[in-house]
PDB file of C-alpha atoms in Angstrom:
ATOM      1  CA  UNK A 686       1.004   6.936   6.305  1.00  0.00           C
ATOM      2  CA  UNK A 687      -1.157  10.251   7.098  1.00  0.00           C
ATOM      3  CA  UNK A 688       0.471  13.471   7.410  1.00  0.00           C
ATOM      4  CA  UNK A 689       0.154  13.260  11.031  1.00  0.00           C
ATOM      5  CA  UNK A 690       2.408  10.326  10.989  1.00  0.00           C
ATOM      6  CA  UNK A 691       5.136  12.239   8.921  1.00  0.00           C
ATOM      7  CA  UNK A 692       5.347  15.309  11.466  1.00  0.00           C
ATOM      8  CA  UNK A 693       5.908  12.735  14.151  1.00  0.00           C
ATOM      9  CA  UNK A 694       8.575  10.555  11.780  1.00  0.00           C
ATOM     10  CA  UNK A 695      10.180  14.011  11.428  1.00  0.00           C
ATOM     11  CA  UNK A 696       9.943  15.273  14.556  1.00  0.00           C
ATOM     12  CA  UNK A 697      11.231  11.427  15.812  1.00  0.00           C
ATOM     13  CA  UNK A 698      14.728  11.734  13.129  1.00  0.00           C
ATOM     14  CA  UNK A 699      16.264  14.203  10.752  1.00  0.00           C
ATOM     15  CA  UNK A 700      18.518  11.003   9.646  1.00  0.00           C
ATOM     16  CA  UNK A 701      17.365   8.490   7.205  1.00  0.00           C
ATOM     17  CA  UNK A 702      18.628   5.290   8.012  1.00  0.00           C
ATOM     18  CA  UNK A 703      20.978   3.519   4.711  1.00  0.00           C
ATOM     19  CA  UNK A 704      20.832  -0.221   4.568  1.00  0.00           C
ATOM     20  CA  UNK A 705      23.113  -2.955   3.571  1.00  0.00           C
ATOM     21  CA  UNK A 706      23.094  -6.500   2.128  1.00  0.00           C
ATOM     22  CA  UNK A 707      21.583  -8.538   5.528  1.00  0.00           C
ATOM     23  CA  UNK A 708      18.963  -5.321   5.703  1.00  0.00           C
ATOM     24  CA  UNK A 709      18.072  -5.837   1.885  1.00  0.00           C
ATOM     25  CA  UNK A 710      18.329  -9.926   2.694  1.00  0.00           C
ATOM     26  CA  UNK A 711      15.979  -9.383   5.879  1.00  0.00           C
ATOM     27  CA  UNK A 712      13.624  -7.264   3.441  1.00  0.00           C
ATOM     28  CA  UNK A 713      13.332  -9.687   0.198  1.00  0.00           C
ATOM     29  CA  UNK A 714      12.539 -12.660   3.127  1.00  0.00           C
ATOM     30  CA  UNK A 715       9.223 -10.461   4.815  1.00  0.00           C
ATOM     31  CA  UNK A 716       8.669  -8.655   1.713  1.00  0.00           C
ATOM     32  CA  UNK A 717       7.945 -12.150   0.169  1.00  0.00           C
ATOM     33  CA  UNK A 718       6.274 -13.522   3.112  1.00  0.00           C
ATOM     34  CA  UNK A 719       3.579 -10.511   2.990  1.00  0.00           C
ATOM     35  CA  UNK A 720       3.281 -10.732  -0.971  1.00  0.00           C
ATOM     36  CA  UNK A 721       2.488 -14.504  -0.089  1.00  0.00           C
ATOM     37  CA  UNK A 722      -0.107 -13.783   2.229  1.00  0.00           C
ATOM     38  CA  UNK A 723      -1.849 -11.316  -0.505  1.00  0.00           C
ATOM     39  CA  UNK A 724      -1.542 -14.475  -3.003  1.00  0.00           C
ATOM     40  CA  UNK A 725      -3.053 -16.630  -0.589  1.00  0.00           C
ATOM     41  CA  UNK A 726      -6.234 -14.296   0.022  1.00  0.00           C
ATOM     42  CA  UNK A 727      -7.085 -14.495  -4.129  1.00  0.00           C
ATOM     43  CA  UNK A 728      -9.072 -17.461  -3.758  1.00  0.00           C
ATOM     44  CA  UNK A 729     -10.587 -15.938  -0.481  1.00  0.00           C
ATOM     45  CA  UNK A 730     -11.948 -12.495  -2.234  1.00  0.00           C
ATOM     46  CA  UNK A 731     -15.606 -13.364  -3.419  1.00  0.00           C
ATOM     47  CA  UNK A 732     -18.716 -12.617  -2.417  1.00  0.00           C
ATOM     48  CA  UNK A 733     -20.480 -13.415   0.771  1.00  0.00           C
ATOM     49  CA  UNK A 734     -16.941 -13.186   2.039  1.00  0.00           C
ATOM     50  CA  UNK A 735     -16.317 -11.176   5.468  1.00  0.00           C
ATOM     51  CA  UNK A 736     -13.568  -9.099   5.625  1.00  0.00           C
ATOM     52  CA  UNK A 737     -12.641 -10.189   8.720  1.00  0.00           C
ATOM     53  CA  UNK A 738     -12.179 -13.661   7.730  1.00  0.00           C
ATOM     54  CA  UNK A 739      -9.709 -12.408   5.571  1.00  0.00           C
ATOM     55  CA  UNK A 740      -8.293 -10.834   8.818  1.00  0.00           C
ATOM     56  CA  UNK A 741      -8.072 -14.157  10.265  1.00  0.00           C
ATOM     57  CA  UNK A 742      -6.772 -15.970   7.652  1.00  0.00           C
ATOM     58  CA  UNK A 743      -3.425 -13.785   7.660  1.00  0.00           C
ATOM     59  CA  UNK A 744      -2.908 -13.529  11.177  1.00  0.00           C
ATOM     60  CA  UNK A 745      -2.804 -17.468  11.090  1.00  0.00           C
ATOM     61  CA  UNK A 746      -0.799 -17.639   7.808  1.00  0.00           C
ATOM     62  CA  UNK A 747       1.381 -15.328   9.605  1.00  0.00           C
ATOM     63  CA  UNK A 748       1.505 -16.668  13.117  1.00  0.00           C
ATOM     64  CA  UNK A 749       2.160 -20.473  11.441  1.00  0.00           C
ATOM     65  CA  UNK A 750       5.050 -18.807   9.435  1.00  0.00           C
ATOM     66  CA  UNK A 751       6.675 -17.378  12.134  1.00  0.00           C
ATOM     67  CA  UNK A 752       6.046 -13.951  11.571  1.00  0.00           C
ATOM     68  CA  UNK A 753       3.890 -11.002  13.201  1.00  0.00           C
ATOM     69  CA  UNK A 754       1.222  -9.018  11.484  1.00  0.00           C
ATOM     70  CA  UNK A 755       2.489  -5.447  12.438  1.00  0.00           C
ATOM     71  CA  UNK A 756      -0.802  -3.282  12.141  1.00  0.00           C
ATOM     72  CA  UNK A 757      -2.304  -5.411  14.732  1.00  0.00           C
ATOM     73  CA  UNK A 758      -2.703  -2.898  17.980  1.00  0.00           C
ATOM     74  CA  UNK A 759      -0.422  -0.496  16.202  1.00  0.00           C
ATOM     75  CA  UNK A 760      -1.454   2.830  17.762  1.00  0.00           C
ATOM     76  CA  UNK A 761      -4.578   0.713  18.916  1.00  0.00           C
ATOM     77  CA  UNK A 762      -5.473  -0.668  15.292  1.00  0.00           C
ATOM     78  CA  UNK A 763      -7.762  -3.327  15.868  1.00  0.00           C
ATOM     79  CA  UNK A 764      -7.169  -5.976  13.250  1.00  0.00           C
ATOM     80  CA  UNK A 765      -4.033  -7.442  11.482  1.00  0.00           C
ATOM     81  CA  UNK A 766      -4.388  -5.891   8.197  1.00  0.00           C
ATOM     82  CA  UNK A 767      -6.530  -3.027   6.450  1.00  0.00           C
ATOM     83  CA  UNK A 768      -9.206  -3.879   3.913  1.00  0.00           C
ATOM     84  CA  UNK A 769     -10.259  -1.267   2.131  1.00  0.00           C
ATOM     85  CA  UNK A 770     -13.491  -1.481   0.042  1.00  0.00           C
ATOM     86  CA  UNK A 771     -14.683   1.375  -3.052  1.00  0.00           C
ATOM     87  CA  UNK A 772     -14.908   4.843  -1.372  1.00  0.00           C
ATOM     88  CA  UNK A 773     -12.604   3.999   1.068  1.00  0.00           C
ATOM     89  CA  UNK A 774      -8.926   5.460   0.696  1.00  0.00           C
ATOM     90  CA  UNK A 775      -6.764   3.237   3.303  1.00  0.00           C
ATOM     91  CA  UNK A 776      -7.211   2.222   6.365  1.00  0.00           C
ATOM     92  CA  UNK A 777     -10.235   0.530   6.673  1.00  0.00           C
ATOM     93  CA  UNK A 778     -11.022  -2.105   9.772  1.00  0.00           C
ATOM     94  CA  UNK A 779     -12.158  -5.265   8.591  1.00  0.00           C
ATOM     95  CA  UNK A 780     -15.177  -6.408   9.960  1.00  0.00           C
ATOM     96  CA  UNK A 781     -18.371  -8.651   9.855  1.00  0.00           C
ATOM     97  CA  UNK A 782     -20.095  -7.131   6.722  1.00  0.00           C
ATOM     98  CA  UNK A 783     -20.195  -9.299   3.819  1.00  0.00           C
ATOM     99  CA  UNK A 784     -18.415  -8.461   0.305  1.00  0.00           C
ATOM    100  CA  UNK A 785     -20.865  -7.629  -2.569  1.00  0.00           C
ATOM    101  CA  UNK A 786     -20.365  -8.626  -6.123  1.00  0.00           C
ATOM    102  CA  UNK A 787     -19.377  -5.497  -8.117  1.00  0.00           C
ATOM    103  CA  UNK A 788     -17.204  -4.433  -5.002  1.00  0.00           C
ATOM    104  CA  UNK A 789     -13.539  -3.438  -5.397  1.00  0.00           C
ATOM    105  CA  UNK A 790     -11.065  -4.018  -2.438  1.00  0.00           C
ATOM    106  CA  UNK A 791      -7.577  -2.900  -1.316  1.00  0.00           C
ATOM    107  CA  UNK A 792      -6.010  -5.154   1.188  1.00  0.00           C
ATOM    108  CA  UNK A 793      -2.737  -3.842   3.261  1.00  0.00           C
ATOM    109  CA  UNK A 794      -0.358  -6.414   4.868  1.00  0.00           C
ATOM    110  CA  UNK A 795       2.445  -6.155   6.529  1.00  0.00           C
ATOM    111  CA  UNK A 796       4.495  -8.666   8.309  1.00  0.00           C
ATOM    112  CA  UNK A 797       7.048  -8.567  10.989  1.00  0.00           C
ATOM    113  CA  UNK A 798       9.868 -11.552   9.960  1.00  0.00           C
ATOM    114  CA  UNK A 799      12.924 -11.665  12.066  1.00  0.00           C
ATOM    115  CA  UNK A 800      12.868  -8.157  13.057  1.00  0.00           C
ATOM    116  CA  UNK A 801      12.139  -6.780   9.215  1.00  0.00           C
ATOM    117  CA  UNK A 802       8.686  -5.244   8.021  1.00  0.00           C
ATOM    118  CA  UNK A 803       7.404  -6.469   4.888  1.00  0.00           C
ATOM    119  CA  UNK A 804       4.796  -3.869   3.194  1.00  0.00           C
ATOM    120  CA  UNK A 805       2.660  -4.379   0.315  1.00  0.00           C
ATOM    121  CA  UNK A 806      -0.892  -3.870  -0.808  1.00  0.00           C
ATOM    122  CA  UNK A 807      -2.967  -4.710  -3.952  1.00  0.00           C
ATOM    123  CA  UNK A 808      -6.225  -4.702  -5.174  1.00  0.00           C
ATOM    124  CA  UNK A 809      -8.896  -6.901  -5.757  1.00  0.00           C
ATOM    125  CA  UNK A 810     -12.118  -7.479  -7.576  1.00  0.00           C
ATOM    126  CA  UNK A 811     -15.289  -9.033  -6.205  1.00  0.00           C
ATOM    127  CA  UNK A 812     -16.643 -10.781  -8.249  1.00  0.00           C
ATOM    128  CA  UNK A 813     -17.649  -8.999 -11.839  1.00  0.00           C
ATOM    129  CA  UNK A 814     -16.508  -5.386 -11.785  1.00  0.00           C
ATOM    130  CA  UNK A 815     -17.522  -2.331 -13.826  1.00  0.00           C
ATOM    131  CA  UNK A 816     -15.627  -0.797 -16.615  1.00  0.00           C
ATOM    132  CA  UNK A 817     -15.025   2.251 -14.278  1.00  0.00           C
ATOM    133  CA  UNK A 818     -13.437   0.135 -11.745  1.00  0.00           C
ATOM    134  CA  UNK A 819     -11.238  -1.573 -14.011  1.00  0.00           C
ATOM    135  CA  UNK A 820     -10.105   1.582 -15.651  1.00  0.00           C
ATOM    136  CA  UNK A 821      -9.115   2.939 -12.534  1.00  0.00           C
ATOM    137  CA  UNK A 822      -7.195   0.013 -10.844  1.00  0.00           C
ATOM    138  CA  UNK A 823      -5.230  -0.025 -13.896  1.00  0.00           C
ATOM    139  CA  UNK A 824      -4.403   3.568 -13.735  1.00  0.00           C
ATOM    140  CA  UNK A 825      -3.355   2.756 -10.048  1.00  0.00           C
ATOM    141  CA  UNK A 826      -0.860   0.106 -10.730  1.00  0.00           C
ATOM    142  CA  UNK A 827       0.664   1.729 -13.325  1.00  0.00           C
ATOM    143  CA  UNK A 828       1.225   4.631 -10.887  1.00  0.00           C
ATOM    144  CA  UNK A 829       2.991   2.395  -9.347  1.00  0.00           C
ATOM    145  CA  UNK A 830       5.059   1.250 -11.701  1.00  0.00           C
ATOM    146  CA  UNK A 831       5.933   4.972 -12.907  1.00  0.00           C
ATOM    147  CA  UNK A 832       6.659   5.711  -9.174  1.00  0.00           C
ATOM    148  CA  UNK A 833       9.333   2.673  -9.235  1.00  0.00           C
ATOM    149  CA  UNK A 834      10.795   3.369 -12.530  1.00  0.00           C
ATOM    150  CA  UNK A 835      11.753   6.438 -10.801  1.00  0.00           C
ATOM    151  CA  UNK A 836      13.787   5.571  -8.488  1.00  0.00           C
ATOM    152  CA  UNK A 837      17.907   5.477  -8.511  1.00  0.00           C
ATOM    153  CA  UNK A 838      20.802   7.231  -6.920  1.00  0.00           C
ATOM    154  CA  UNK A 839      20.673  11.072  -7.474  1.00  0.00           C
ATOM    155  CA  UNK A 840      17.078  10.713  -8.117  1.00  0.00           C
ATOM    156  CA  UNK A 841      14.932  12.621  -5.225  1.00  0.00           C
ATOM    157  CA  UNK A 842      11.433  11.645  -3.295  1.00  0.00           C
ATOM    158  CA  UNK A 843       9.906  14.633  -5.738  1.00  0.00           C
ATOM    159  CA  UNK A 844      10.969  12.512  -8.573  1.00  0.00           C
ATOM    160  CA  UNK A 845       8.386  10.083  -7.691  1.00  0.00           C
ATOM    161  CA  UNK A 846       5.572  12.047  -7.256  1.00  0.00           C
ATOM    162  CA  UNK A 847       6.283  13.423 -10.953  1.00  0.00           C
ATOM    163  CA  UNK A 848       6.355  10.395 -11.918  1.00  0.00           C
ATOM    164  CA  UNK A 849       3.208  10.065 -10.763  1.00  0.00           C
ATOM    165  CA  UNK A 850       0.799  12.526 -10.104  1.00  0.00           C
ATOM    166  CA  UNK A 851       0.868  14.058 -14.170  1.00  0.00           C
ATOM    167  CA  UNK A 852       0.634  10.313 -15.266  1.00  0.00           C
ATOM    168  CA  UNK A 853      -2.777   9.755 -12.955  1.00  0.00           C
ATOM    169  CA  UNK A 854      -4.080  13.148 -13.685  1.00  0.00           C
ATOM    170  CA  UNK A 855      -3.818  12.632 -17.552  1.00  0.00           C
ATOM    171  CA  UNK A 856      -6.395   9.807 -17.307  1.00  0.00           C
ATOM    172  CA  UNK A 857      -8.252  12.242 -15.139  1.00  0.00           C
ATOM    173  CA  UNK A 858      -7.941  10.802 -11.922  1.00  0.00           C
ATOM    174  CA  UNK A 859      -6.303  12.728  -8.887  1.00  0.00           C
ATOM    175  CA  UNK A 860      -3.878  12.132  -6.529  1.00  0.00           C
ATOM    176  CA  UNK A 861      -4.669  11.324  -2.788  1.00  0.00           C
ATOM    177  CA  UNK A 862      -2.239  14.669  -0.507  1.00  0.00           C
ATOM    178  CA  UNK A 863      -3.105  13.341   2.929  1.00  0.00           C
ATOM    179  CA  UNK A 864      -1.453  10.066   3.102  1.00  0.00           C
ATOM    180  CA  UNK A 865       2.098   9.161   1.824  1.00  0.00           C
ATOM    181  CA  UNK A 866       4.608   6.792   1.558  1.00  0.00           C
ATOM    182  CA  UNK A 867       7.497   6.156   4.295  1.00  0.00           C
ATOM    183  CA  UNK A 868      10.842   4.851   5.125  1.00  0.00           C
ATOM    184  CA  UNK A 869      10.382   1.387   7.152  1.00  0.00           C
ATOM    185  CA  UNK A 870      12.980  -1.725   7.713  1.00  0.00           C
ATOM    186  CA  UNK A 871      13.221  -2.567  11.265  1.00  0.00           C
ATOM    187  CA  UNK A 872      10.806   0.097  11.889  1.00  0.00           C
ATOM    188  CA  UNK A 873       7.571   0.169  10.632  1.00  0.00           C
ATOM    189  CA  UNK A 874       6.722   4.014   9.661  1.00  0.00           C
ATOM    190  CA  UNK A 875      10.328   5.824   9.349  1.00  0.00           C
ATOM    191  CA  UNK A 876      12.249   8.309   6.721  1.00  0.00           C
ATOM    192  CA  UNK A 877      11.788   9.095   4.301  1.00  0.00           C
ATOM    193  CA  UNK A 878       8.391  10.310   3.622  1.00  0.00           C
ATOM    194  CA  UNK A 879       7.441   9.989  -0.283  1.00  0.00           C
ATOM    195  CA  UNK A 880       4.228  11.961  -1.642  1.00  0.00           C
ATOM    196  CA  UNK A 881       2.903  11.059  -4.407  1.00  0.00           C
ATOM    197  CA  UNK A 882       2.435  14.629  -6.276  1.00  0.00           C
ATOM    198  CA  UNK A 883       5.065  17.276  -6.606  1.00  0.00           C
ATOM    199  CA  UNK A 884       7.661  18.492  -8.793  1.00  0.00           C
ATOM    200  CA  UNK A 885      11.028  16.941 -10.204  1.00  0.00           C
ATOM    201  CA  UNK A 886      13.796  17.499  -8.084  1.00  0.00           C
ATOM    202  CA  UNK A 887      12.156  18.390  -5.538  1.00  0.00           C
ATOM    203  CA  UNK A 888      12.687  16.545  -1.624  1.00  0.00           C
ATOM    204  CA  UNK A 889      15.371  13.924  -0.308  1.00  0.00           C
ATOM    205  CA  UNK A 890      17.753  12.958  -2.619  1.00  0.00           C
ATOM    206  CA  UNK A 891      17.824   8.840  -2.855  1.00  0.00           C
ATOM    207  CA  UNK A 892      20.841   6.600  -2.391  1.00  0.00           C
ATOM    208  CA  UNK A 893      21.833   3.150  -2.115  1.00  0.00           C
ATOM    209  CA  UNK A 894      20.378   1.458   1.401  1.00  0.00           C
ATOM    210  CA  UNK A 895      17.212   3.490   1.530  1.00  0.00           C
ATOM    211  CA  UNK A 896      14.452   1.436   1.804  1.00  0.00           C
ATOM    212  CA  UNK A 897      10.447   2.777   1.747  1.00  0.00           C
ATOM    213  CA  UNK A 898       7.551   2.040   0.446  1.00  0.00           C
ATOM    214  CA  UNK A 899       5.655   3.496  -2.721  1.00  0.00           C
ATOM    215  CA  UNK A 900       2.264   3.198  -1.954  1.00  0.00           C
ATOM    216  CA  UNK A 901       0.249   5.475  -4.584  1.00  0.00           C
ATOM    217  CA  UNK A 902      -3.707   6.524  -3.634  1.00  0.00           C
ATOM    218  CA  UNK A 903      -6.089   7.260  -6.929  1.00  0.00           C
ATOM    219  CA  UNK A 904      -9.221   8.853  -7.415  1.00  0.00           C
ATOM    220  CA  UNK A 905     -11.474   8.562  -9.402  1.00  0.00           C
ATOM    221  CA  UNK A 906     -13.079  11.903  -8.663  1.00  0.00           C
ATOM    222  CA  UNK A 907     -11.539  14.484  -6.225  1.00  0.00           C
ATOM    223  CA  UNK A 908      -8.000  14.201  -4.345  1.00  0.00           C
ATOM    224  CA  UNK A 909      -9.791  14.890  -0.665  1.00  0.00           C
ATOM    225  CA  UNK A 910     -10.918  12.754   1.976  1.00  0.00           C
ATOM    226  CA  UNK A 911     -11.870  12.458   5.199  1.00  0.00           C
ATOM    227  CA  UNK A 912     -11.543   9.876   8.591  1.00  0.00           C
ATOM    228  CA  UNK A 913     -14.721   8.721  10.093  1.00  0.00           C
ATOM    229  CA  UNK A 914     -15.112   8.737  13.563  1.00  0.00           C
ATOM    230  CA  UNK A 915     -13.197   5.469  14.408  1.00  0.00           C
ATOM    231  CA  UNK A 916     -10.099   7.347  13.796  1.00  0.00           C
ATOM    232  CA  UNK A 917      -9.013   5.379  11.470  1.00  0.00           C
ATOM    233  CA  UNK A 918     -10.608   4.463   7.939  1.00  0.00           C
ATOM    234  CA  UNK A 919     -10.225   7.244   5.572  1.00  0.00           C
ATOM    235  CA  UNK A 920     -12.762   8.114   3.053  1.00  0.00           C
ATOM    236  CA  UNK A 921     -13.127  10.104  -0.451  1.00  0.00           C
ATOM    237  CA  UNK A 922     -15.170  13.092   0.400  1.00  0.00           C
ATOM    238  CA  UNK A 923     -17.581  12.949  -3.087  1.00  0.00           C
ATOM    239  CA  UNK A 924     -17.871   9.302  -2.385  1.00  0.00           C
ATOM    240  CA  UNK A 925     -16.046   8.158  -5.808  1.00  0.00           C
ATOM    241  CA  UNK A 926     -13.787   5.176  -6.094  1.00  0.00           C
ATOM    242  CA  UNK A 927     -10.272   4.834  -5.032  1.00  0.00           C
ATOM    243  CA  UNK A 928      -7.599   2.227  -5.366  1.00  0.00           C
ATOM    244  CA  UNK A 929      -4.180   1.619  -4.130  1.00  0.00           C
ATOM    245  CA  UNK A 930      -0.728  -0.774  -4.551  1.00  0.00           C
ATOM    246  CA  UNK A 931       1.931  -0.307  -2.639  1.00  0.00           C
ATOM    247  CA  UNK A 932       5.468  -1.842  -2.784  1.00  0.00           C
ATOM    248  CA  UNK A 933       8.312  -1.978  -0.595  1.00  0.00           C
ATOM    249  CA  UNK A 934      11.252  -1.055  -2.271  1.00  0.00           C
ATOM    250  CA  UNK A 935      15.456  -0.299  -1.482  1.00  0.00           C
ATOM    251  CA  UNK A 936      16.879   1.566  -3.621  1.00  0.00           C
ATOM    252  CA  UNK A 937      21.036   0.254  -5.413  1.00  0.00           C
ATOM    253  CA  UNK A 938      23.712   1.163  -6.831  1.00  0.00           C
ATOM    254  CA  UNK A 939      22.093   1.254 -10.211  1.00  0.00           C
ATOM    255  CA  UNK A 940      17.967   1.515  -9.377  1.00  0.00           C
ATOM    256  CA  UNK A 941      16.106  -0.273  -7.047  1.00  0.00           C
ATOM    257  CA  UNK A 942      14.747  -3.832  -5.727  1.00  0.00           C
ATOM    258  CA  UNK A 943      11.191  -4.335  -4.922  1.00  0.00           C
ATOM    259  CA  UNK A 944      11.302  -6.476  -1.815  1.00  0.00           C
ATOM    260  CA  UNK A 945       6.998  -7.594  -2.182  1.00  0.00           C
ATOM    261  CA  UNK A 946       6.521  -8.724  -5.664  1.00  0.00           C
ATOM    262  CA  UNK A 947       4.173 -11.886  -5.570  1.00  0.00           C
ATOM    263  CA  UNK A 948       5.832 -15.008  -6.259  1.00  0.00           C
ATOM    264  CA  UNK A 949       2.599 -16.013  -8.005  1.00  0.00           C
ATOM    265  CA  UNK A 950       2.502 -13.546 -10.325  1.00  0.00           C
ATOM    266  CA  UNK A 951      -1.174 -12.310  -9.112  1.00  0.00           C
ATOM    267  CA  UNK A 952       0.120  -8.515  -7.719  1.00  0.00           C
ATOM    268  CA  UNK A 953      -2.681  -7.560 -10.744  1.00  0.00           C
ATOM    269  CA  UNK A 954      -6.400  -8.398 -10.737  1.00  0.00           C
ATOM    270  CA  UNK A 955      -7.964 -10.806 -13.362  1.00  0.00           C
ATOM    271  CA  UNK A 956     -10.927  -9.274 -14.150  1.00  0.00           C
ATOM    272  CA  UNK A 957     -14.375 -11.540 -14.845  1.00  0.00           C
ATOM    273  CA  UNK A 958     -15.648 -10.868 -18.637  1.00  0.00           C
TER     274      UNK A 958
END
């Protein structure tokens, strides 16, 4: 979510919505039916692929499971899911080009299931990979994780981004500023709004029923970026790599339950030798 989206999720509601056990029910059923639909596209990733057959392939998988890809003519998004390859940050439109070996991907899903939005991303590798690339996917998912491990009652939103942002700039990466993660459920981009960076203590303070996504961006050179003219598909300015994962998460009583882990176990690259 871009910054513009958090003034107009603040501007929208000062009140962050706290869930219960059919919210959290609704959440593990389309968080599992998105982190399906990423396991389902491994085989798919390769080169010579189009990202827009991957397109199609989910907005079948999810039309024959009953569900609704929600970036599909969100705001006027073209496609059902974002697919965003090397220098791209997020939101990238998938479209007729072929993948190249060497290529590194980030695909975004998110599924409507009975009302409830299911949000995940992950990366991917096309094909053999460089070191580079490797190195920083790994850094990225481990973001994650440190983002995660975060969260618990009495924790607060800063908490994650120092969780974060010292762990990704001691392996001399940086942190994406210009997008975030956000508050969903029954609505797609709500409260609260989670950077990435910041300082301990800092933000809303967490408890049990929140539900958002953590959805860390890395660098492999500088933090900023840029949106090319189709309003949409944000780039790194110096042209470097990025990568992203992103979870949707609601946080206990004691921690937190990640709603889009893959039942296949693939949420992490295997990387050709």
């Amino acid at each position: 979510m871009s910054n513009v989206e958090v003034g107009r999720v603040s501007a929208r509601s000062e009140k962050i919505k706290l869930h219960g056990p059919e919210a959290f029910a609704g959440m593990h059923k389309a968080g599992r039916l998105a982190a399906e639909a990423l396991d389902m596209l491994t085989e798919h990733v390769k080169p010579g692929v189009t990202t827009e057959e991957l397109d199609e392939r989910v907005l079948k998988f999810a039309l024959d499971h009953n569900a609704y890809p929600a970036p599909l003519n969100y705001r006027g998004f073209p496609k059902a899911i974002c697919t965003s390859i090397n220098h791209v940050v997020c939101h990238g439109i998938p479209g007729p080009k072929p993948l190249r070996e060497g290529e590194i991907l980030n695909i975004d899903v998110t599924l409507i299931v009975d009302g409830w939005h299911g949000d995940t991303s992950r990366m991917y590798a096309v094909g053999k990979i460089s070191r580079k690339a490797e190195r920083l996917i790994a850094i990225t998912y481990e973001a994650l994780k440190r983002g995660i491990d975060a969260v618990r009652p009495g924790a607060t939103t800063g908490d994650i981004g120092a969780a974060i942002q010292p762990y990704a700039e001691g392996e001399r990466c940086s942190v994406v500023r210009d997008f975030c993660g956000h508050g969903l459920g029954q609505v797609f981009h709500d409260r609260p709004n989670i950077l990435h960076y910041g300082e301990p203590g800092e933000g809303v303070v967490l408890e049990p029923g929140m539900i958002f996504t953590i959805e860390p961006m890395i660098n492999l050179g500088r933090p900023h970026v840029k949106v090319l003219n189709d309003g949409w598909t944000a780039v790194t300015r110096d042209r470097e790599l990025s990568a992203q994962f992103e979870h949707s998460i609601g946080v206990t009583e004691t921690g937190c339950e990640v709603f889009t882990h893959s039942p296949a176990g693939l949420e992490f690259p295997k990387f050709e030798q």
